[in-house]
Coordinates of C-alpha atoms in Angstrom, one line a residue:
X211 CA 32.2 58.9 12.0
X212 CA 35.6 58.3 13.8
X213 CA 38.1 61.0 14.5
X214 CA 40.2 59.2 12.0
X215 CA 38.2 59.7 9.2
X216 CA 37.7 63.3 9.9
X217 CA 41.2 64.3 9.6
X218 CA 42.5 61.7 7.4
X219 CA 44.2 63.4 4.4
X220 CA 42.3 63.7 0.9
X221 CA 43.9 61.5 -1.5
X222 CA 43.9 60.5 -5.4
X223 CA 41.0 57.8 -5.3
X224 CA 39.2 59.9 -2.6
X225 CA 39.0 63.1 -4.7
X226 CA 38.3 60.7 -7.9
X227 CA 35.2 59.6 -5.6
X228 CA 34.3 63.4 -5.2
X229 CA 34.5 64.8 -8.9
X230 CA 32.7 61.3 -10.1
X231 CA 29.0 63.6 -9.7
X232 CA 30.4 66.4 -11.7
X233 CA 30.5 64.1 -15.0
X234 CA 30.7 63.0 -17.5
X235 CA 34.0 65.0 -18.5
X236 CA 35.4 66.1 -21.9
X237 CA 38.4 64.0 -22.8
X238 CA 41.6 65.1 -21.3
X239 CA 39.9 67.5 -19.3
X240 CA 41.1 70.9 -18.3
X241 CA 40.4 72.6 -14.9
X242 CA 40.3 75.7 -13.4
X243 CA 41.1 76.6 -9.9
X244 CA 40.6 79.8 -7.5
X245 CA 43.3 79.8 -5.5
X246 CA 44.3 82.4 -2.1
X247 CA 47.1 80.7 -1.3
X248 CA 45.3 79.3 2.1
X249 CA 45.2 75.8 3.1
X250 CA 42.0 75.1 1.3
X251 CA 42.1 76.4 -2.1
X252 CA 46.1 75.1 -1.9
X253 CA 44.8 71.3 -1.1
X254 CA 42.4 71.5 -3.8
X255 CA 45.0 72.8 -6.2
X256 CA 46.9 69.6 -5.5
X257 CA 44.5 67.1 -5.9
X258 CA 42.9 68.9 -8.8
X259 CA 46.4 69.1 -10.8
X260 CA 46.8 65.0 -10.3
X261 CA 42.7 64.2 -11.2
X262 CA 43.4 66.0 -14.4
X263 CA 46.4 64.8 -15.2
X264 CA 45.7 61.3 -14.5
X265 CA 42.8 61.6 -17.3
X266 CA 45.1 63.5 -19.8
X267 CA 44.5 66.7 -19.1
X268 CA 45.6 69.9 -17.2
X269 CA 44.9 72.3 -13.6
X270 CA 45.6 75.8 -13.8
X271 CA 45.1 78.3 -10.7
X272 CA 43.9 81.5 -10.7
X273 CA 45.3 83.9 -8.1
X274 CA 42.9 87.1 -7.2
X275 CA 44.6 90.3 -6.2
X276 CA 41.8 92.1 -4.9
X277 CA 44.2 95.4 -3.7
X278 CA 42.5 95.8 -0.4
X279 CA 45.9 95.1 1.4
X280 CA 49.6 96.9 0.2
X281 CA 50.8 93.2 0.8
X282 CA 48.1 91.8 -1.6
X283 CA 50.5 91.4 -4.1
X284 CA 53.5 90.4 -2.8
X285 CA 51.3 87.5 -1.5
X286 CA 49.7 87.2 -4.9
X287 CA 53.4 86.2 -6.1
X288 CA 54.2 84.1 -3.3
X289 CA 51.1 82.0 -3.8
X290 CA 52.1 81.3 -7.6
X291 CA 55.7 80.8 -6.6
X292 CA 54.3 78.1 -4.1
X293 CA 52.4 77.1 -6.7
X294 CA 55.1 76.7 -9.1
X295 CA 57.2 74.4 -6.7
X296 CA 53.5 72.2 -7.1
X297 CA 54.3 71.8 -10.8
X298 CA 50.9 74.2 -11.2
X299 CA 51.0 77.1 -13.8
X300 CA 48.9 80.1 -12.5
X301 CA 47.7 83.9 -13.3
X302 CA 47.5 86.5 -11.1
X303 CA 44.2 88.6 -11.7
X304 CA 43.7 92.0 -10.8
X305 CA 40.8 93.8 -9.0
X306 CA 41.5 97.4 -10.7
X307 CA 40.2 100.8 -10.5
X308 CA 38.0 102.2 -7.2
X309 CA 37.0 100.4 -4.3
X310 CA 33.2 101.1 -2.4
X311 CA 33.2 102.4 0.6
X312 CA 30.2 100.4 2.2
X313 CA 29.3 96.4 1.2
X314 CA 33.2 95.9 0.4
X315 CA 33.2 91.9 1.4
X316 CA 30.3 91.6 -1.5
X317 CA 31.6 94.1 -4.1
X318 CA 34.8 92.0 -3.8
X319 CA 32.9 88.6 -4.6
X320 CA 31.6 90.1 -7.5
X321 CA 34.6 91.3 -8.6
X322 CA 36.4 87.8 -8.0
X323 CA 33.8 85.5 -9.9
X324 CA 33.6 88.2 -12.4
X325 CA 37.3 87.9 -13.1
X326 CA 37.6 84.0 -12.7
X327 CA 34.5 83.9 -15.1
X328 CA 36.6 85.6 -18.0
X329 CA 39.3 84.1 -17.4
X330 CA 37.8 80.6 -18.3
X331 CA 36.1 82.3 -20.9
X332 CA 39.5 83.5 -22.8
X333 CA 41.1 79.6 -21.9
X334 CA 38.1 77.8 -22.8
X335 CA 38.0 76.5 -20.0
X336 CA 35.2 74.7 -18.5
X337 CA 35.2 73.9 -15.4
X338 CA 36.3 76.4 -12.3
X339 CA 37.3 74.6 -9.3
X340 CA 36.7 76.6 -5.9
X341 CA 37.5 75.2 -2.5
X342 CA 34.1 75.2 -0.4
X343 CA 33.7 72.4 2.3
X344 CA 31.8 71.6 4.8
X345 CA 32.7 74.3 7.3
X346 CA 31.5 77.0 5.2
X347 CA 28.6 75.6 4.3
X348 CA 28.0 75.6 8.0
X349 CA 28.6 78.8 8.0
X350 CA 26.6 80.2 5.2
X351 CA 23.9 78.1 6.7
X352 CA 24.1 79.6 9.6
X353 CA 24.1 83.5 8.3
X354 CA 21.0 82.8 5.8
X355 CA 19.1 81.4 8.7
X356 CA 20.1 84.9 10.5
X357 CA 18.6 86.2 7.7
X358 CA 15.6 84.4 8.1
X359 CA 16.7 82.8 4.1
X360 CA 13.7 80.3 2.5
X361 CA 14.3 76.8 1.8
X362 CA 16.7 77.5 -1.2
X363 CA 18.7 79.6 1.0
X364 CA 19.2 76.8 4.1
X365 CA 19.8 74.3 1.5
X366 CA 23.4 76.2 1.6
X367 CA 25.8 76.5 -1.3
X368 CA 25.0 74.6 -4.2
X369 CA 27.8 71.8 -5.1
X370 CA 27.0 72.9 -9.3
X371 CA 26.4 76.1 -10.5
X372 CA 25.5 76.7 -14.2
X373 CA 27.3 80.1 -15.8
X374 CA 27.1 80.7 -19.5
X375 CA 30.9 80.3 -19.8
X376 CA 31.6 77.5 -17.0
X377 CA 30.5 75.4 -14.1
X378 CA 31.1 75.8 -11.0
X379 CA 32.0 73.1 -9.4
X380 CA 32.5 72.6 -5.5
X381 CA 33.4 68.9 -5.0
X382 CA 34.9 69.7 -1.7
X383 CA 31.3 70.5 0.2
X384 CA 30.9 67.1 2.2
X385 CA 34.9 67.2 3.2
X386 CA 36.0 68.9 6.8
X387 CA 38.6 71.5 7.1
X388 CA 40.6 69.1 9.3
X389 CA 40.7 66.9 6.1
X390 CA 42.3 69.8 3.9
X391 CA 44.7 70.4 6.8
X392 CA 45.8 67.4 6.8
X393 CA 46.2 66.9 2.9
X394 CA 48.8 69.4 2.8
X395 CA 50.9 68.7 6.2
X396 CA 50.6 64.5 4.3
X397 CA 52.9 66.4 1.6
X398 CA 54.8 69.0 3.3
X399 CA 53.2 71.7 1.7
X400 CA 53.1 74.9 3.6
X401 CA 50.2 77.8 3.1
X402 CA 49.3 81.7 3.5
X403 CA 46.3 82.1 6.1
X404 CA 44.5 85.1 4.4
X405 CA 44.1 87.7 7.7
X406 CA 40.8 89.2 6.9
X407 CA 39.3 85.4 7.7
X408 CA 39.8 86.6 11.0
X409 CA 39.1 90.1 10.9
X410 CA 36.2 90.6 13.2
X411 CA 34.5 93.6 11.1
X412 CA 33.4 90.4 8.5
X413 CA 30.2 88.6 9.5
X414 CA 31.6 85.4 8.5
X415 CA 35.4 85.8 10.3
X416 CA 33.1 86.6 13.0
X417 CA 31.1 83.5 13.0
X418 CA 34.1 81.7 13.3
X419 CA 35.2 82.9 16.4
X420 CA 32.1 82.8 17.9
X421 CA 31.3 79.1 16.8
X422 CA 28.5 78.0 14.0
X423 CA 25.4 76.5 15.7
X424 CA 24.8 72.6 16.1
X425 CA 21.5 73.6 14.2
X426 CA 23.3 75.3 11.1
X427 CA 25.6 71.6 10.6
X428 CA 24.3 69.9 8.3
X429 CA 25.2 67.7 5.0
X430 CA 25.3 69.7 1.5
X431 CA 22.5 68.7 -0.3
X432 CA 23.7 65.9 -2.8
X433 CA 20.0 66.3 -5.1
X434 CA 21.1 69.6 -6.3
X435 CA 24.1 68.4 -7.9
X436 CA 21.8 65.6 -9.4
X437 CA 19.4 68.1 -11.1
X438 CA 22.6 70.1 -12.5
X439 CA 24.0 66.8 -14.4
X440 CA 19.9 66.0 -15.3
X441 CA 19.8 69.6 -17.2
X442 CA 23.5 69.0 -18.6
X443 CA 22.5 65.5 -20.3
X444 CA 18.8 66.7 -21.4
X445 CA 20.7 69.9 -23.1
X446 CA 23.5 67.6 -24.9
X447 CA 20.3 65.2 -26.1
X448 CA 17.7 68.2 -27.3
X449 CA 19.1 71.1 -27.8
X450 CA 21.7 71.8 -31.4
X451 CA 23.4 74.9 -32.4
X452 CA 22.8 76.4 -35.9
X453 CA 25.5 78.3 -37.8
X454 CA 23.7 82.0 -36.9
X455 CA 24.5 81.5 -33.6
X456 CA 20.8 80.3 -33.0
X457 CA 19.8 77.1 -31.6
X458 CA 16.9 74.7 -31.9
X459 CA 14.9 72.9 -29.3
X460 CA 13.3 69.4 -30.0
X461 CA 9.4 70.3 -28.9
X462 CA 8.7 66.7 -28.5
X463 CA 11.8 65.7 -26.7
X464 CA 11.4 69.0 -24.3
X465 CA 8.0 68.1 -23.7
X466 CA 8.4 64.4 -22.0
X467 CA 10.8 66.0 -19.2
X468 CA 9.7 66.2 -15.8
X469 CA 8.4 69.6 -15.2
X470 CA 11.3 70.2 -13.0
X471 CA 14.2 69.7 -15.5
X472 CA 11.8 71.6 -17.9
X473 CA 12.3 74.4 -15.5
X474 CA 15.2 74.0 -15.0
X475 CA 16.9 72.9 -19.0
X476 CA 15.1 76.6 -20.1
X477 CA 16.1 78.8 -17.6
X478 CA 19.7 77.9 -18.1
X479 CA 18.7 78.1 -22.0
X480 CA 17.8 81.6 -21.9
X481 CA 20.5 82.9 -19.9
X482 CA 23.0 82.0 -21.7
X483 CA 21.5 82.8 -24.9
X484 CA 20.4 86.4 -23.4
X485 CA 23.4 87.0 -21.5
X486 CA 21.5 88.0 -18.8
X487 CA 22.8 87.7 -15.0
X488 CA 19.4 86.4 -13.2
X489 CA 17.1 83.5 -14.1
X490 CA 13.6 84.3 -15.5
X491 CA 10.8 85.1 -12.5
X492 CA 9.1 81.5 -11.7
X493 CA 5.5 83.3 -13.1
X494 CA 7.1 84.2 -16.7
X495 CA 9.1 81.0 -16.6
X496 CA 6.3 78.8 -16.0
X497 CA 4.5 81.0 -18.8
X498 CA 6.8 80.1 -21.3
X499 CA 6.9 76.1 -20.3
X500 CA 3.0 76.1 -21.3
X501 CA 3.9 77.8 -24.4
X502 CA 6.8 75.6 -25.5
X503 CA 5.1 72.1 -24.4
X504 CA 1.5 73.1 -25.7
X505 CA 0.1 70.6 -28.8
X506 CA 1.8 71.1 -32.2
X507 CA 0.2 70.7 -35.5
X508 CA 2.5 69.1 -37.7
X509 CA 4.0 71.1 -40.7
X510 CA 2.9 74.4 -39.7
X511 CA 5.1 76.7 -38.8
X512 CA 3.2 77.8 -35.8
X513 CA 4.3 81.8 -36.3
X514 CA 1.4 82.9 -34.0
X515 CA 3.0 81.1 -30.9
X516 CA 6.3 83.3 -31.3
X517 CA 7.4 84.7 -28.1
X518 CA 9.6 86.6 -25.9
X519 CA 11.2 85.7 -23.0
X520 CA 14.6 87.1 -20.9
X521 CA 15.8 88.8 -23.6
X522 CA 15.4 85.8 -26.0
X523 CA 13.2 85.3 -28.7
X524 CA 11.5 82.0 -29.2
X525 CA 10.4 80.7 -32.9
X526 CA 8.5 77.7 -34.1
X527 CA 9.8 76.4 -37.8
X528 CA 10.1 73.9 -39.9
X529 CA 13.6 72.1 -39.1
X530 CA 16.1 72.3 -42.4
X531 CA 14.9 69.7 -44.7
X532 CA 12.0 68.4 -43.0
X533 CA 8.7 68.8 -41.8
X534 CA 9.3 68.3 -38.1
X535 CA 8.6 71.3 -36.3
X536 CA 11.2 72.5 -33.5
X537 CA 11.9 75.9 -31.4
X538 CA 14.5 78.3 -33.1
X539 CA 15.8 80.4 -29.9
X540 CA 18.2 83.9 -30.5
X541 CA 19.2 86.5 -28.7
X542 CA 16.5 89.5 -29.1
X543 CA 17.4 91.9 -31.7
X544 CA 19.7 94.9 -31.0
X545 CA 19.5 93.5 -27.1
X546 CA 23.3 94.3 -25.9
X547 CA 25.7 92.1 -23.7
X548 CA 28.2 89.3 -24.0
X549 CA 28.6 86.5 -26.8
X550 CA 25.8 83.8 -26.2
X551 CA 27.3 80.3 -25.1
X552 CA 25.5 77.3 -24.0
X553 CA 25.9 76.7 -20.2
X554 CA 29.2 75.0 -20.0
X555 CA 27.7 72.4 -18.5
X556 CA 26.1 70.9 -21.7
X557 CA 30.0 70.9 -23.3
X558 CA 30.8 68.3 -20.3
X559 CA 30.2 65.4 -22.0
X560 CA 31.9 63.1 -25.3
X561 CA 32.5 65.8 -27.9
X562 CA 31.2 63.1 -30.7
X563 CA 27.9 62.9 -28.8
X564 CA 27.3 66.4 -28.8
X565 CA 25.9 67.6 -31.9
X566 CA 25.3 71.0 -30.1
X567 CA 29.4 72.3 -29.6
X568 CA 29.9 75.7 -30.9
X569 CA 33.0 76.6 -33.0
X570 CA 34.5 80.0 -31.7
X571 CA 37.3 81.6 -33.6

């Protein structure tokens, strides 16, 4: 690849080319964006705010104020004033209350996805935007294979992630820093470098300085974002909401899957559903698979194969008005946590194919 192409700037049609994996989209689609205020959260803020407006819809950022710094705030302001001059409306959202002593880089993540997460949730919002490239994912690379990470791990950040309440998306994983760089200087558009990036106490700030290993380069893995739209498009097709806040499973359908997106289709099924934070373990998941795609006998309501699993509970009835036999799943009773939502990722689609969409107040 040729100097050129490494720092040439990001424009329309080439971030067009970079969210095409991510669909399909809801009409006029609205986006989400985590912004610092640093050159590459601000670049894809930019292109972001033109992709969905050239398709009818609309970009929002949101600005997190962790309150590690006494000039996190001030900065907090600046960013959405910057942003403002972008034609970009943004929220600034705060990291309240007491800070840990020790694992302060992680608690902060958590707090940061945390807040992003709700504030799609209260927007209906699906899709949250963040600005991974390619040099972090050298980076990450490079600390999981300190950590002596399996293959998941060194496969690096994942360009989809399925949440209950939104996807994930990271479109900028294959794209150079020098290429964000150069995005903004194309448009005048200045930036705020955030100073812990290079505060040596951080592993990562300290990678940087010390240079990521040839061994740790490497291209994002373009499957995983395949599997992710597989399990959006197989939810849209078999799975349908009832008005209890239930929803049914096709048993047939589910069945002639591969046992990958099978896997995959149920573990983002009863997360959502169960609110819970991790995925099943693979040994209870793979239980439940041989459960679900076993042989039915038609008309029976098959009450002996009921089961449990992640906080879920797992029915086999009589569809409404018919003697076809499908998979009623619910939340368990009296099990506590947040409102059940499909992963976002099944919502991503044309609204009058989906049969599934809830309603919320």
């Amino acid at each position: 690849m040729s100097h050129h192409a490494i720092t040439a700037p990001v424009d329309g049609a080439a971030f067009a080319r970079l969210m095409a994996p991510f669909g399909p989209f809801e009409t006029n689609p609205d986006l989400a964006v985590a912004v610092s205020g640093g050159r590459d959260s601000l670049s894809l803020a930019v292109l972001a705010k033109e992709w969905a407006a050239d398709r009818g819809g609309r970009a929002i950022a949101l600005i997190v104020d962790h309150g590690l710094r006494v000039e996190a705030a001030e900065e907090a302001r600046a960013t959405a004033r910057l942003l403002a001059r972008q034609g970009l409306d943004s929220v600034v959202l705060c990291w309240d209350g007491p800070k840990p002593v020790t694992g302060l880089q992680e608690a902060a993540r958590e707090a940061r996805y945390r807040l992003l997460r709700q504030a799609c949730r209260e927007r209906g919002i699906l899709h949250l935007l963040v600005a991974h490239h390619a040099d972090d994912q050298d980076e990450t690379i490079a600390m999981r294979a300190a950590r002596a990470s399996g293959p998941d791990g060194l496969a690096g950040m994942a360009a989809l992630v399925e949440w209950a309440e939104v996807r994930l998306l990271r479109p900028l994983l294959a794209v150079r820093r020098a290429r964000l760089t150069a995005t903004l200087a194309a448009r005048g558009i200045a930036w705020i470098d955030d100073p812990s990036n290079a505060d040596p106490r951080f592993e990562r700030a300290r990678l940087r300085l010390a240079g990521v290993p040839d061994s740790a380069r490497r291209v994002a893995d373009p499957m995983r974002t395949d599997r992710e739209v597989a399990a959006a498009k197989a939810g849209v097709a078999l799975i349908e909401a009832r008005d209890d806040g239930a929803v049914t499973l096709d048993p047939d359908e589910f069945g002639r899957l591969s046992i990958g997106l099978r896997q995959r289709l149920l573990s983002h099924l009863v997360r959502s559903i169960g609110c819970g934070r991790h995925p099943p373990r693979r040994e209870r998941l793979d239980r439940a698979l041989g459960r679900l795609s076993g042989s039915l006998e038609r008309g029976k309501s098959g009450r002996e194969r009921d089961f449990t699993l992640s906080g879920c509970q797992f029915a086999l009835r009589q569809a409404a008005g018919s003697r076809r036999l499908v998979w009623i799943v619910r939340a368990e009773s009296g099990r506590k946590g947040g409102q059940p939502l499909i992963p976002a990722a099944f919502f991503a689609c044309d609204p009058a194919a989906a049969t599934h969409l809830w309603t919320w107040p």
